């Protein structure tokens, strides 16, 4: 008999969230970001649910090929581009679009004998300082791409570092506008946070990621307030109950000491399943639809919940770790991390179940 731990994946919620993102993009197209196995939701499942989108963005050639094998015929963007010249032929064969963010990639294209045009997104480092050409090098990079006979469609690209916080996008946007304003190419700059907070700057291709999976990109605003629905709900059950007296210790390291007679539930979920080990006492959790808290340290396969105020909870009672009724960002905030990490870190041993 399997453990009572599984992830419900609500594909209808994916479709709903795509519609919400599209409403913010206006006339712009949506490049749905499905890297990291669809943010931990399953690449094939996510792709089929988001089939109405205009394009997909992934991090690896393997992910792109998998999408083509599923029958997807619209654009696929490799967000990190090519890593070696050997990948160029595969990109041509599968009609992929590649991000170009350093001169070595341009040199690979210059040396290649391209049998067909290769579309590119030319990335500007507008201040995030992760990938992309510095503003002073951007026009040179574009000129070199334009001189490559088999270079296909070109899109101008950048990425906001602080669209989700109070610092905002003004500084980076100024750099982008200075570099892009005299160039007559499509533009792609908006991630989820920029798309929802600054919809006037969605560009020709918006690239929503986390919002599609029903999590808010903002610390101070819930997904529900943005009109989004959670896609992944992580379910488990109470598998044991312990009665503690005042002064009794709980779990590894005696990390929690009962300050009153307490009723403790043991849940079949731990850090080997992707639940954050660093989640402290007080992290929110639902038992039979009622909000309570975790206690003590997270173990590899189990964690503790406080049932003292939940007298009807018993062995077999339903537990929701995050998802429907408990936003994943609330759990992430309590654990000092972000929803992206929790969704992507769910372990392979946790089975998935689709719901309509």
PDB file of N, CA and C in Angstrom, residues 52-97:
ATOM      1  N   UNK A  52      -3.321  26.452 -25.726  1.00  0.00           N
ATOM      2  CA  UNK A  52      -3.847  27.641 -26.394  1.00  0.00           C
ATOM      3  C   UNK A  52      -2.887  28.825 -26.341  1.00  0.00           C
ATOM      4  N   UNK A  53      -1.758  28.675 -25.652  1.00  0.00           N
ATOM      5  CA  UNK A  53      -0.818  29.779 -25.568  1.00  0.00           C
ATOM      6  C   UNK A  53      -0.131  29.988 -26.911  1.00  0.00           C
ATOM      7  N   UNK A  54       0.665  31.055 -27.013  1.00  0.00           N
ATOM      8  CA  UNK A  54       1.296  31.406 -28.280  1.00  0.00           C
ATOM      9  C   UNK A  54       2.694  30.833 -28.427  1.00  0.00           C
ATOM     10  N   UNK A  55       3.304  30.460 -27.316  1.00  0.00           N
ATOM     11  CA  UNK A  55       4.648  29.906 -27.349  1.00  0.00           C
ATOM     12  C   UNK A  55       5.017  29.360 -25.992  1.00  0.00           C
ATOM     13  N   UNK A  56       6.057  28.552 -25.965  1.00  0.00           N
ATOM     14  CA  UNK A  56       6.579  28.002 -24.715  1.00  0.00           C
ATOM     15  C   UNK A  56       8.029  28.427 -24.551  1.00  0.00           C
ATOM     16  N   UNK A  57       8.452  28.605 -23.301  1.00  0.00           N
ATOM     17  CA  UNK A  57       9.849  28.898 -22.988  1.00  0.00           C
ATOM     18  C   UNK A  57      10.372  27.841 -22.039  1.00  0.00           C
ATOM     19  N   UNK A  58      11.560  27.315 -22.349  1.00  0.00           N
ATOM     20  CA  UNK A  58      12.172  26.246 -21.554  1.00  0.00           C
ATOM     21  C   UNK A  58      13.641  26.583 -21.315  1.00  0.00           C
ATOM     22  N   UNK A  59      14.278  25.770 -20.483  1.00  0.00           N
ATOM     23  CA  UNK A  59      15.678  26.022 -20.151  1.00  0.00           C
ATOM     24  C   UNK A  59      16.642  25.096 -20.873  1.00  0.00           C
ATOM     25  N   UNK A  60      16.138  23.986 -21.427  1.00  0.00           N
ATOM     26  CA  UNK A  60      17.053  23.011 -22.017  1.00  0.00           C
ATOM     27  C   UNK A  60      16.540  22.504 -23.349  1.00  0.00           C
ATOM     28  N   UNK A  61      17.455  22.029 -24.155  1.00  0.00           N
ATOM     29  CA  UNK A  61      17.119  21.437 -25.440  1.00  0.00           C
ATOM     30  C   UNK A  61      16.247  20.208 -25.262  1.00  0.00           C
ATOM     31  N   UNK A  62      16.511  19.414 -24.234  1.00  0.00           N
ATOM     32  CA  UNK A  62      15.704  18.215 -23.987  1.00  0.00           C
ATOM     33  C   UNK A  62      14.237  18.565 -23.768  1.00  0.00           C
ATOM     34  N   UNK A  63      13.983  19.629 -23.003  1.00  0.00           N
ATOM     35  CA  UNK A  63      12.600  20.054 -22.767  1.00  0.00           C
ATOM     36  C   UNK A  63      11.941  20.488 -24.078  1.00  0.00           C
ATOM     37  N   UNK A  64      12.688  21.208 -24.888  1.00  0.00           N
ATOM     38  CA  UNK A  64      12.148  21.674 -26.161  1.00  0.00           C
ATOM     39  C   UNK A  64      11.810  20.511 -27.084  1.00  0.00           C
ATOM     40  N   UNK A  65      12.693  19.534 -27.159  1.00  0.00           N
ATOM     41  CA  UNK A  65      12.443  18.365 -28.005  1.00  0.00           C
ATOM     42  C   UNK A  65      11.217  17.608 -27.512  1.00  0.00           C
ATOM     43  N   UNK A  66      11.070  17.488 -26.195  1.00  0.00           N
ATOM     44  CA  UNK A  66       9.898  16.806 -25.651  1.00  0.00           C
ATOM     45  C   UNK A  66       8.612  17.510 -26.084  1.00  0.00           C
ATOM     46  N   UNK A  67       8.616  18.821 -26.090  1.00  0.00           N
ATOM     47  CA  UNK A  67       7.428  19.562 -26.524  1.00  0.00           C
ATOM     48  C   UNK A  67       7.127  19.303 -27.993  1.00  0.00           C
ATOM     49  N   UNK A  68       8.151  19.269 -28.825  1.00  0.00           N
ATOM     50  CA  UNK A  68       7.936  18.960 -30.239  1.00  0.00           C
ATOM     51  C   UNK A  68       7.382  17.542 -30.409  1.00  0.00           C
ATOM     52  N   UNK A  69       7.880  16.614 -29.616  1.00  0.00           N
ATOM     53  CA  UNK A  69       7.398  15.235 -29.717  1.00  0.00           C
ATOM     54  C   UNK A  69       5.948  15.113 -29.258  1.00  0.00           C
ATOM     55  N   UNK A  70       5.500  16.046 -28.425  1.00  0.00           N
ATOM     56  CA  UNK A  70       4.094  16.073 -28.014  1.00  0.00           C
ATOM     57  C   UNK A  70       3.190  16.621 -29.111  1.00  0.00           C
ATOM     58  N   UNK A  71       3.800  17.197 -30.157  1.00  0.00           N
ATOM     59  CA  UNK A  71       3.024  17.729 -31.264  1.00  0.00           C
ATOM     60  C   UNK A  71       2.926  19.239 -31.305  1.00  0.00           C
ATOM     61  N   UNK A  72       3.604  19.922 -30.390  1.00  0.00           N
ATOM     62  CA  UNK A  72       3.569  21.380 -30.361  1.00  0.00           C
ATOM     63  C   UNK A  72       4.314  21.932 -31.577  1.00  0.00           C
ATOM     64  N   UNK A  73       3.665  22.827 -32.322  1.00  0.00           N
ATOM     65  CA  UNK A  73       4.252  23.348 -33.554  1.00  0.00           C
ATOM     66  C   UNK A  73       4.534  24.846 -33.507  1.00  0.00           C
ATOM     67  N   UNK A  74       4.060  25.524 -32.484  1.00  0.00           N
ATOM     68  CA  UNK A  74       4.300  26.967 -32.374  1.00  0.00           C
ATOM     69  C   UNK A  74       5.671  27.225 -31.733  1.00  0.00           C
ATOM     70  N   UNK A  75       6.059  28.494 -31.530  1.00  0.00           N
ATOM     71  CA  UNK A  75       7.426  28.800 -31.071  1.00  0.00           C
ATOM     72  C   UNK A  75       7.787  28.181 -29.729  1.00  0.00           C
ATOM     73  N   UNK A  76       9.048  27.791 -29.629  1.00  0.00           N
ATOM     74  CA  UNK A  76       9.662  27.347 -28.374  1.00  0.00           C
ATOM     75  C   UNK A  76      10.961  28.125 -28.208  1.00  0.00           C
ATOM     76  N   UNK A  77      11.079  28.816 -27.088  1.00  0.00           N
ATOM     77  CA  UNK A  77      12.258  29.625 -26.807  1.00  0.00           C
ATOM     78  C   UNK A  77      13.158  28.918 -25.808  1.00  0.00           C
ATOM     79  N   UNK A  78      14.435  28.778 -26.167  1.00  0.00           N
ATOM     80  CA  UNK A  78      15.454  28.290 -25.230  1.00  0.00           C
ATOM     81  C   UNK A  78      15.984  29.498 -24.471  1.00  0.00           C
ATOM     82  N   UNK A  79      15.592  29.625 -23.198  1.00  0.00           N
ATOM     83  CA  UNK A  79      15.870  30.837 -22.430  1.00  0.00           C
ATOM     84  C   UNK A  79      17.357  31.080 -22.197  1.00  0.00           C
ATOM     85  N   UNK A  80      18.155  30.021 -22.172  1.00  0.00           N
ATOM     86  CA  UNK A  80      19.598  30.177 -21.978  1.00  0.00           C
ATOM     87  C   UNK A  80      20.363  29.975 -23.275  1.00  0.00           C
ATOM     88  N   UNK A  81      19.637  29.793 -24.359  1.00  0.00           N
ATOM     89  CA  UNK A  81      20.271  29.659 -25.662  1.00  0.00           C
ATOM     90  C   UNK A  81      21.001  28.346 -25.833  1.00  0.00           C
ATOM     91  N   UNK A  82      21.966  28.374 -26.705  1.00  0.00           N
ATOM     92  CA  UNK A  82      22.771  27.183 -26.977  1.00  0.00           C
ATOM     93  C   UNK A  82      24.014  27.197 -26.095  1.00  0.00           C
ATOM     94  N   UNK A  83      24.440  25.998 -25.706  1.00  0.00           N
ATOM     95  CA  UNK A  83      25.629  25.862 -24.859  1.00  0.00           C
ATOM     96  C   UNK A  83      26.855  25.423 -25.652  1.00  0.00           C
ATOM     97  N   UNK A  84      26.627  24.885 -26.844  1.00  0.00           N
ATOM     98  CA  UNK A  84      27.727  24.473 -27.712  1.00  0.00           C
ATOM     99  C   UNK A  84      27.253  24.494 -29.153  1.00  0.00           C
ATOM    100  N   UNK A  85      28.198  24.538 -30.077  1.00  0.00           N
ATOM    101  CA  UNK A  85      27.860  24.558 -31.500  1.00  0.00           C
ATOM    102  C   UNK A  85      27.132  23.292 -31.924  1.00  0.00           C
ATOM    103  N   UNK A  86      27.355  22.207 -31.197  1.00  0.00           N
ATOM    104  CA  UNK A  86      26.710  20.942 -31.540  1.00  0.00           C
ATOM    105  C   UNK A  86      25.192  21.037 -31.451  1.00  0.00           C
ATOM    106  N   UNK A  87      24.671  21.976 -30.679  1.00  0.00           N
ATOM    107  CA  UNK A  87      23.225  22.074 -30.501  1.00  0.00           C
ATOM    108  C   UNK A  87      22.527  22.841 -31.622  1.00  0.00           C
ATOM    109  N   UNK A  88      23.281  23.514 -32.450  1.00  0.00           N
ATOM    110  CA  UNK A  88      22.668  24.353 -33.481  1.00  0.00           C
ATOM    111  C   UNK A  88      21.846  23.519 -34.443  1.00  0.00           C
ATOM    112  N   UNK A  89      22.370  22.387 -34.883  1.00  0.00           N
ATOM    113  CA  UNK A  89      21.641  21.542 -35.833  1.00  0.00           C
ATOM    114  C   UNK A  89      20.312  21.088 -35.245  1.00  0.00           C
ATOM    115  N   UNK A  90      20.324  20.693 -33.977  1.00  0.00           N
ATOM    116  CA  UNK A  90      19.077  20.264 -33.334  1.00  0.00           C
ATOM    117  C   UNK A  90      18.086  21.416 -33.262  1.00  0.00           C
ATOM    118  N   UNK A  91      18.579  22.617 -32.991  1.00  0.00           N
ATOM    119  CA  UNK A  91      17.692  23.779 -32.937  1.00  0.00           C
ATOM    120  C   UNK A  91      17.053  24.045 -34.300  1.00  0.00           C
ATOM    121  N   UNK A  92      17.839  23.878 -35.353  1.00  0.00           N
ATOM    122  CA  UNK A  92      17.300  24.050 -36.706  1.00  0.00           C
ATOM    123  C   UNK A  92      16.277  22.961 -37.009  1.00  0.00           C
ATOM    124  N   UNK A  93      16.647  21.715 -36.708  1.00  0.00           N
ATOM    125  CA  UNK A  93      15.769  20.584 -37.037  1.00  0.00           C
ATOM    126  C   UNK A  93      14.429  20.677 -36.324  1.00  0.00           C
ATOM    127  N   UNK A  94      14.445  21.208 -35.089  1.00  0.00           N
ATOM    128  CA  UNK A  94      13.208  21.286 -34.304  1.00  0.00           C
ATOM    129  C   UNK A  94      12.599  22.681 -34.338  1.00  0.00           C
ATOM    130  N   UNK A  95      13.145  23.553 -35.181  1.00  0.00           N
ATOM    131  CA  UNK A  95      12.613  24.905 -35.373  1.00  0.00           C
ATOM    132  C   UNK A  95      12.465  25.648 -34.041  1.00  0.00           C
ATOM    133  N   UNK A  96      13.555  25.671 -33.300  1.00  0.00           N
ATOM    134  CA  UNK A  96      13.561  26.335 -32.001  1.00  0.00           C
ATOM    135  C   UNK A  96      14.050  27.770 -32.135  1.00  0.00           C
ATOM    136  N   UNK A  97      13.667  28.583 -31.182  1.00  0.00           N
ATOM    137  CA  UNK A  97      14.152  29.947 -31.062  1.00  0.00           C
ATOM    138  C   UNK A  97      15.134  29.989 -29.900  1.00  0.00           C
TER     139      UNK A  97
END
